[in-house]
Amino acid sequence: LLVRTILVTTAMLLAHELGLRWLRITRRRMTLKVREELAHSIEEDGELNPEEEMMENDPRLLSDEGTKFLNAVVMIGGIAGLVLIWAEVFPALGIFESFVLWHQSGVIDGREAIVPVTLADLSYALLILLVGWVAVRRIPSLLELLLRQRMHVSAASAYAATRIFQYGLTTLLVVAVMGTLGGSWSQIQWAVAALSVGIGFGLQEIVANFISGLIILFEQPIRVGDVVTVGEVSGTVTKIRMRATTIRDWDRRELLVPNKEFITGRVLNWTLTDEVIRLSIPVGVAYGSNVEQALELMNKAAVAHPRILEDPPPFVMFDSFGDNSLNLIVRAYVNSIAYRRETTSDLNREINRLFNEHGIVISFPQRDVHLDTTSPLEIRLHRASDA
């Protein structure tokens, strides 16, 4: 038995090293692929896309999660091998069957009887809980990466699939542990009744948020990576959990929003079906300016910018007569909300430069003061003091 134990340990170590080697090779291939895609993007666009720079398919993730999962599999496999080898010794552990912890009613041969729950049952339940906990922690992350890398599933769909898989696996784990400990409907119905009362009084919000989270994962009105606006907060969705969704704003602050608000409230999703966004840049020129020339210069600035899309094309318009200016607007489209602020700043600078070159004045608030001359005005002159 000792020799077999040494052989199983050696086999587990060899399998672990082979698994690590496979992960390193896979990571190297993925790194080269990501670099080729980034180089191709730079050749087409002339600069690096911030979304590509984040490397959505980061090969380091596969290495980290894969290594953790490999360690867990090797450990469980080694324990299973040792159990099979030393099975002849296990009858001595039957003493645990003599330690009765409690009794519960069960059905044996079609008849209801009192069944004892022993220390051995508790040990089995703890073993199932340990294995299930490792599976719940490690398998979803690896599954998500495999879906994205091997099956080319989108990041949002892979995230939703793994979260649902994790919820189902957790439910099966709870049922298995309770079944090992002798749990049955007759034993837990009081807990269900108490839970129902709790839901009626104080847990309805938690249940509503959980159900809303499932609706979000299935219907996908928002996905991980979407840019959304909730109330006065705008940011990127980073996590969708059972109770709340995490939104990271532009100041890198994280806002936890209950899932219920995304189902029952109003949410603005900037990237739900299309990331193209329109920019509206108002410009006020002084009265007496050449409006046609100003519109032509604004259109020239928009057309010349590399981020402005050709389809739909940019357009300019004379919007209205303001109190102090002639209000003009240029509207143009960019292919991502990530470029909105940068492109707006570039257009403002270019329009200001063109207006200065052609002598077009950008207006500022002015006020005319009128004196009532229907009656003589009283004028007084005061000598300045010597001080």
PDB file of C-alpha atoms in Angstrom, residues 50-255:
ATOM      1  CA  PRO A  50      -8.691  51.868 -25.130  1.00  0.00           C
ATOM      2  CA  GLU A  51     -11.112  48.920 -25.089  1.00  0.00           C
ATOM      3  CA  GLU A  52      -8.554  46.737 -26.848  1.00  0.00           C
ATOM      4  CA  GLU A  53      -5.855  47.996 -24.525  1.00  0.00           C
ATOM      5  CA  MET A  54      -7.846  46.541 -21.613  1.00  0.00           C
ATOM      6  CA  MET A  55      -7.433  43.123 -23.313  1.00  0.00           C
ATOM      7  CA  GLU A  56     -10.859  41.680 -22.670  1.00  0.00           C
ATOM      8  CA  ASN A  57      -9.427  38.201 -23.342  1.00  0.00           C
ATOM      9  CA  ASP A  58      -6.479  38.644 -21.026  1.00  0.00           C
ATOM     10  CA  PRO A  59      -4.356  35.468 -21.211  1.00  0.00           C
ATOM     11  CA  ARG A  60      -3.194  35.961 -17.622  1.00  0.00           C
ATOM     12  CA  LEU A  61      -6.732  35.229 -16.468  1.00  0.00           C
ATOM     13  CA  LEU A  62      -6.621  31.769 -17.995  1.00  0.00           C
ATOM     14  CA  SER A  63      -3.280  31.107 -16.351  1.00  0.00           C
ATOM     15  CA  ASP A  64      -4.397  32.252 -12.897  1.00  0.00           C
ATOM     16  CA  GLU A  65      -7.813  30.587 -12.860  1.00  0.00           C
ATOM     17  CA  GLY A  66      -6.506  27.561 -14.722  1.00  0.00           C
ATOM     18  CA  THR A  67      -3.707  27.073 -12.218  1.00  0.00           C
ATOM     19  CA  LYS A  68      -6.100  27.274  -9.280  1.00  0.00           C
ATOM     20  CA  PHE A  69      -8.492  24.818 -10.912  1.00  0.00           C
ATOM     21  CA  LEU A  70      -5.629  22.469 -11.787  1.00  0.00           C
ATOM     22  CA  ASN A  71      -4.420  22.518  -8.194  1.00  0.00           C
ATOM     23  CA  ALA A  72      -7.906  21.691  -6.951  1.00  0.00           C
ATOM     24  CA  VAL A  73      -8.350  18.831  -9.452  1.00  0.00           C
ATOM     25  CA  VAL A  74      -4.964  17.336  -8.620  1.00  0.00           C
ATOM     26  CA  MET A  75      -5.691  17.570  -4.909  1.00  0.00           C
ATOM     27  CA  ILE A  76      -9.107  15.926  -5.235  1.00  0.00           C
ATOM     28  CA  GLY A  77      -7.698  13.259  -7.571  1.00  0.00           C
ATOM     29  CA  GLY A  78      -4.875  12.507  -5.140  1.00  0.00           C
ATOM     30  CA  ILE A  79      -7.287  12.181  -2.237  1.00  0.00           C
ATOM     31  CA  ALA A  80      -9.542   9.882  -4.299  1.00  0.00           C
ATOM     32  CA  GLY A  81      -6.544   7.733  -5.222  1.00  0.00           C
ATOM     33  CA  LEU A  82      -5.442   7.449  -1.616  1.00  0.00           C
ATOM     34  CA  VAL A  83      -8.974   6.516  -0.600  1.00  0.00           C
ATOM     35  CA  LEU A  84      -9.032   3.683  -3.152  1.00  0.00           C
ATOM     36  CA  ILE A  85      -5.605   2.435  -2.085  1.00  0.00           C
ATOM     37  CA  TRP A  86      -6.311   2.432   1.628  1.00  0.00           C
ATOM     38  CA  ALA A  87      -9.904   1.221   1.317  1.00  0.00           C
ATOM     39  CA  GLU A  88      -8.971  -1.984   3.136  1.00  0.00           C
ATOM     40  CA  VAL A  89      -8.237   0.041   6.244  1.00  0.00           C
ATOM     41  CA  PHE A  90     -11.505   1.974   6.158  1.00  0.00           C
ATOM     42  CA  PRO A  91     -13.636  -0.684   7.869  1.00  0.00           C
ATOM     43  CA  ALA A  92     -11.809   0.321  11.023  1.00  0.00           C
ATOM     44  CA  LEU A  93     -13.419   3.728  10.615  1.00  0.00           C
ATOM     45  CA  GLY A  94     -16.813   2.108  10.980  1.00  0.00           C
ATOM     46  CA  ILE A  95     -16.628   3.121  14.596  1.00  0.00           C
ATOM     47  CA  PHE A  96     -17.936   6.508  13.477  1.00  0.00           C
ATOM     48  CA  GLU A  97     -21.236   4.795  12.661  1.00  0.00           C
ATOM     49  CA  SER A  98     -21.706   4.096  16.367  1.00  0.00           C
ATOM     50  CA  PHE A  99     -21.718   7.809  17.265  1.00  0.00           C
ATOM     51  CA  VAL A 100     -25.344   8.899  16.751  1.00  0.00           C
ATOM     52  CA  LEU A 101     -25.815  12.657  16.599  1.00  0.00           C
ATOM     53  CA  TRP A 102     -29.587  12.848  16.132  1.00  0.00           C
ATOM     54  CA  HIS A 103     -32.501  10.955  14.633  1.00  0.00           C
ATOM     55  CA  GLN A 104     -34.723  11.860  11.752  1.00  0.00           C
ATOM     56  CA  SER A 105     -37.739  10.259  10.132  1.00  0.00           C
ATOM     57  CA  GLY A 106     -37.208   8.508   6.809  1.00  0.00           C
ATOM     58  CA  VAL A 107     -38.693   5.894   4.504  1.00  0.00           C
ATOM     59  CA  ILE A 108     -37.101   2.425   4.515  1.00  0.00           C
ATOM     60  CA  ASP A 109     -38.580  -0.310   2.310  1.00  0.00           C
ATOM     61  CA  GLY A 110     -41.700   1.776   1.818  1.00  0.00           C
ATOM     62  CA  ARG A 111     -42.282   2.240   5.544  1.00  0.00           C
ATOM     63  CA  GLU A 112     -41.606   5.315   7.624  1.00  0.00           C
ATOM     64  CA  ALA A 113     -39.005   4.757  10.301  1.00  0.00           C
ATOM     65  CA  ILE A 114     -36.603   6.605  12.558  1.00  0.00           C
ATOM     66  CA  VAL A 115     -33.143   6.806  10.951  1.00  0.00           C
ATOM     67  CA  PRO A 116     -30.087   7.833  12.969  1.00  0.00           C
ATOM     68  CA  VAL A 117     -27.669  10.469  11.690  1.00  0.00           C
ATOM     69  CA  THR A 118     -24.154   9.457  12.704  1.00  0.00           C
ATOM     70  CA  LEU A 119     -20.744  11.052  12.812  1.00  0.00           C
ATOM     71  CA  ALA A 120     -19.938   9.236   9.571  1.00  0.00           C
ATOM     72  CA  ASP A 121     -22.828  10.997   7.841  1.00  0.00           C
ATOM     73  CA  LEU A 122     -21.539  14.324   9.105  1.00  0.00           C
ATOM     74  CA  SER A 123     -18.065  13.479   7.766  1.00  0.00           C
ATOM     75  CA  TYR A 124     -19.542  12.636   4.339  1.00  0.00           C
ATOM     76  CA  ALA A 125     -21.472  15.895   4.337  1.00  0.00           C
ATOM     77  CA  LEU A 126     -18.324  17.883   5.165  1.00  0.00           C
ATOM     78  CA  LEU A 127     -16.443  16.094   2.362  1.00  0.00           C
ATOM     79  CA  ILE A 128     -19.225  16.891  -0.125  1.00  0.00           C
ATOM     80  CA  LEU A 129     -19.251  20.486   1.098  1.00  0.00           C
ATOM     81  CA  LEU A 130     -15.480  20.802   0.607  1.00  0.00           C
ATOM     82  CA  VAL A 131     -15.528  19.360  -2.912  1.00  0.00           C
ATOM     83  CA  GLY A 132     -18.591  21.409  -3.845  1.00  0.00           C
ATOM     84  CA  TRP A 133     -17.072  24.604  -2.483  1.00  0.00           C
ATOM     85  CA  VAL A 134     -13.960  24.104  -4.636  1.00  0.00           C
ATOM     86  CA  ALA A 135     -16.146  23.404  -7.666  1.00  0.00           C
ATOM     87  CA  VAL A 136     -18.334  26.485  -7.083  1.00  0.00           C
ATOM     88  CA  ARG A 137     -15.261  28.702  -6.673  1.00  0.00           C
ATOM     89  CA  ARG A 138     -13.130  27.406  -9.554  1.00  0.00           C
ATOM     90  CA  ILE A 139     -15.283  25.898 -12.297  1.00  0.00           C
ATOM     91  CA  PRO A 140     -17.357  29.027 -13.239  1.00  0.00           C
ATOM     92  CA  SER A 141     -14.302  31.209 -13.896  1.00  0.00           C
ATOM     93  CA  LEU A 142     -12.633  28.555 -16.016  1.00  0.00           C
ATOM     94  CA  LEU A 143     -15.908  27.857 -17.829  1.00  0.00           C
ATOM     95  CA  GLU A 144     -16.277  31.544 -18.672  1.00  0.00           C
ATOM     96  CA  LEU A 145     -12.787  31.717 -20.122  1.00  0.00           C
ATOM     97  CA  LEU A 146     -13.287  28.522 -22.138  1.00  0.00           C
ATOM     98  CA  LEU A 147     -16.568  29.842 -23.557  1.00  0.00           C
ATOM     99  CA  ARG A 148     -14.893  33.081 -24.603  1.00  0.00           C
ATOM    100  CA  GLN A 149     -11.694  31.552 -25.966  1.00  0.00           C
ATOM    101  CA  ARG A 150     -12.783  28.248 -27.479  1.00  0.00           C
ATOM    102  CA  MET A 151     -16.418  28.815 -28.430  1.00  0.00           C
ATOM    103  CA  HIS A 152     -16.056  32.563 -29.166  1.00  0.00           C
ATOM    104  CA  VAL A 153     -19.029  33.465 -26.984  1.00  0.00           C
ATOM    105  CA  SER A 154     -19.380  37.157 -26.170  1.00  0.00           C
ATOM    106  CA  ALA A 155     -18.162  38.319 -22.784  1.00  0.00           C
ATOM    107  CA  ALA A 156     -21.668  39.261 -21.598  1.00  0.00           C
ATOM    108  CA  SER A 157     -23.223  35.928 -22.627  1.00  0.00           C
ATOM    109  CA  ALA A 158     -20.362  33.940 -21.098  1.00  0.00           C
ATOM    110  CA  TYR A 159     -20.675  35.886 -17.848  1.00  0.00           C
ATOM    111  CA  ALA A 160     -24.434  35.259 -17.703  1.00  0.00           C
ATOM    112  CA  ALA A 161     -24.012  31.536 -18.456  1.00  0.00           C
ATOM    113  CA  THR A 162     -21.389  31.047 -15.749  1.00  0.00           C
ATOM    114  CA  ARG A 163     -23.404  32.948 -13.134  1.00  0.00           C
ATOM    115  CA  ILE A 164     -26.468  30.778 -13.816  1.00  0.00           C
ATOM    116  CA  PHE A 165     -24.264  27.679 -13.721  1.00  0.00           C
ATOM    117  CA  GLN A 166     -22.857  28.826 -10.382  1.00  0.00           C
ATOM    118  CA  TYR A 167     -26.342  29.365  -8.921  1.00  0.00           C
ATOM    119  CA  GLY A 168     -27.450  25.903 -10.085  1.00  0.00           C
ATOM    120  CA  LEU A 169     -24.297  24.247  -8.747  1.00  0.00           C
ATOM    121  CA  THR A 170     -24.772  25.945  -5.385  1.00  0.00           C
ATOM    122  CA  THR A 171     -28.355  24.716  -5.208  1.00  0.00           C
ATOM    123  CA  LEU A 172     -27.286  21.129  -5.966  1.00  0.00           C
ATOM    124  CA  LEU A 173     -24.572  21.382  -3.314  1.00  0.00           C
ATOM    125  CA  VAL A 174     -27.060  22.506  -0.669  1.00  0.00           C
ATOM    126  CA  VAL A 175     -29.484  19.708  -1.601  1.00  0.00           C
ATOM    127  CA  ALA A 176     -26.701  17.087  -1.503  1.00  0.00           C
ATOM    128  CA  VAL A 177     -25.429  18.206   1.916  1.00  0.00           C
ATOM    129  CA  MET A 178     -28.932  18.302   3.394  1.00  0.00           C
ATOM    130  CA  GLY A 179     -29.720  14.901   1.907  1.00  0.00           C
ATOM    131  CA  THR A 180     -26.577  13.418   3.469  1.00  0.00           C
ATOM    132  CA  LEU A 181     -27.563  14.795   6.859  1.00  0.00           C
ATOM    133  CA  GLY A 182     -31.025  13.306   6.527  1.00  0.00           C
ATOM    134  CA  GLY A 183     -32.845  16.439   5.521  1.00  0.00           C
ATOM    135  CA  SER A 184     -36.304  16.007   4.035  1.00  0.00           C
ATOM    136  CA  TRP A 185     -39.330  18.149   3.346  1.00  0.00           C
ATOM    137  CA  SER A 186     -40.890  17.187   6.628  1.00  0.00           C
ATOM    138  CA  GLN A 187     -37.723  18.309   8.392  1.00  0.00           C
ATOM    139  CA  ILE A 188     -37.279  21.630   6.653  1.00  0.00           C
ATOM    140  CA  GLN A 189     -40.865  22.716   6.103  1.00  0.00           C
ATOM    141  CA  TRP A 190     -40.729  24.748   9.316  1.00  0.00           C
ATOM    142  CA  ALA A 191     -37.691  26.572   7.939  1.00  0.00           C
ATOM    143  CA  VAL A 192     -39.539  27.250   4.694  1.00  0.00           C
ATOM    144  CA  ALA A 193     -42.520  28.582   6.660  1.00  0.00           C
ATOM    145  CA  ALA A 194     -40.256  30.827   8.729  1.00  0.00           C
ATOM    146  CA  LEU A 195     -38.554  32.021   5.545  1.00  0.00           C
ATOM    147  CA  SER A 196     -41.933  32.829   4.011  1.00  0.00           C
ATOM    148  CA  VAL A 197     -42.841  34.942   7.035  1.00  0.00           C
ATOM    149  CA  GLY A 198     -39.468  36.665   6.835  1.00  0.00           C
ATOM    150  CA  ILE A 199     -40.000  37.401   3.155  1.00  0.00           C
ATOM    151  CA  GLY A 200     -43.399  38.853   3.915  1.00  0.00           C
ATOM    152  CA  PHE A 201     -41.998  41.235   6.529  1.00  0.00           C
ATOM    153  CA  GLY A 202     -38.454  42.144   5.631  1.00  0.00           C
ATOM    154  CA  LEU A 203     -36.820  39.990   2.977  1.00  0.00           C
ATOM    155  CA  GLN A 204     -39.013  40.874   0.016  1.00  0.00           C
ATOM    156  CA  GLU A 205     -36.430  43.359  -1.226  1.00  0.00           C
ATOM    157  CA  ILE A 206     -33.669  40.736  -1.135  1.00  0.00           C
ATOM    158  CA  VAL A 207     -35.821  38.228  -3.011  1.00  0.00           C
ATOM    159  CA  ALA A 208     -36.898  40.907  -5.504  1.00  0.00           C
ATOM    160  CA  ASN A 209     -33.254  41.833  -6.137  1.00  0.00           C
ATOM    161  CA  PHE A 210     -32.320  38.168  -6.609  1.00  0.00           C
ATOM    162  CA  ILE A 211     -35.149  37.568  -9.105  1.00  0.00           C
ATOM    163  CA  SER A 212     -34.244  40.832 -10.854  1.00  0.00           C
ATOM    164  CA  GLY A 213     -30.648  39.615 -11.093  1.00  0.00           C
ATOM    165  CA  LEU A 214     -31.820  36.436 -12.824  1.00  0.00           C
ATOM    166  CA  ILE A 215     -33.925  38.506 -15.243  1.00  0.00           C
ATOM    167  CA  ILE A 216     -30.890  40.676 -16.007  1.00  0.00           C
ATOM    168  CA  LEU A 217     -28.753  37.607 -16.732  1.00  0.00           C
ATOM    169  CA  PHE A 218     -31.373  36.042 -19.032  1.00  0.00           C
ATOM    170  CA  GLU A 219     -32.800  39.131 -20.747  1.00  0.00           C
ATOM    171  CA  GLN A 220     -29.517  41.114 -20.674  1.00  0.00           C
ATOM    172  CA  PRO A 221     -30.857  44.683 -20.625  1.00  0.00           C
ATOM    173  CA  ILE A 222     -27.433  45.472 -19.206  1.00  0.00           C
ATOM    174  CA  ARG A 223     -24.228  43.456 -19.539  1.00  0.00           C
ATOM    175  CA  VAL A 224     -20.780  43.535 -18.056  1.00  0.00           C
ATOM    176  CA  GLY A 225     -18.870  46.232 -19.930  1.00  0.00           C
ATOM    177  CA  ASP A 226     -21.917  48.335 -20.859  1.00  0.00           C
ATOM    178  CA  VAL A 227     -21.871  52.068 -20.202  1.00  0.00           C
ATOM    179  CA  VAL A 228     -25.037  53.021 -18.338  1.00  0.00           C
ATOM    180  CA  THR A 229     -26.568  55.992 -16.555  1.00  0.00           C
ATOM    181  CA  VAL A 230     -28.560  55.375 -13.383  1.00  0.00           C
ATOM    182  CA  GLY A 231     -29.974  58.530 -11.874  1.00  0.00           C
ATOM    183  CA  GLU A 232     -27.135  61.046 -11.940  1.00  0.00           C
ATOM    184  CA  VAL A 233     -24.346  58.437 -12.083  1.00  0.00           C
ATOM    185  CA  SER A 234     -22.771  57.232 -15.319  1.00  0.00           C
ATOM    186  CA  GLY A 235     -20.192  54.487 -15.566  1.00  0.00           C
ATOM    187  CA  THR A 236     -19.281  50.992 -16.721  1.00  0.00           C
ATOM    188  CA  VAL A 237     -20.942  47.816 -15.433  1.00  0.00           C
ATOM    189  CA  THR A 238     -18.220  45.669 -13.840  1.00  0.00           C
ATOM    190  CA  LYS A 239     -20.140  43.001 -11.891  1.00  0.00           C
ATOM    191  CA  ILE A 240     -23.662  41.567 -11.784  1.00  0.00           C
ATOM    192  CA  ARG A 241     -24.209  39.782  -8.475  1.00  0.00           C
ATOM    193  CA  MET A 242     -27.172  38.109  -6.805  1.00  0.00           C
ATOM    194  CA  ARG A 243     -28.296  41.245  -4.958  1.00  0.00           C
ATOM    195  CA  ALA A 244     -26.661  44.238  -6.611  1.00  0.00           C
ATOM    196  CA  THR A 245     -24.798  45.367  -9.720  1.00  0.00           C
ATOM    197  CA  THR A 246     -21.524  47.266  -9.520  1.00  0.00           C
ATOM    198  CA  ILE A 247     -21.012  50.369 -11.666  1.00  0.00           C
ATOM    199  CA  ARG A 248     -17.605  52.061 -11.855  1.00  0.00           C
ATOM    200  CA  ASP A 249     -17.863  55.747 -12.719  1.00  0.00           C
ATOM    201  CA  TRP A 250     -15.301  57.919 -14.498  1.00  0.00           C
ATOM    202  CA  ASP A 251     -13.623  58.800 -11.185  1.00  0.00           C
ATOM    203  CA  ARG A 252     -13.000  55.067 -10.543  1.00  0.00           C
ATOM    204  CA  ARG A 253     -15.586  55.022  -7.773  1.00  0.00           C
ATOM    205  CA  GLU A 254     -17.801  51.947  -7.526  1.00  0.00           C
ATOM    206  CA  LEU A 255     -21.546  52.312  -7.060  1.00  0.00           C
TER     207      LEU A 255
END
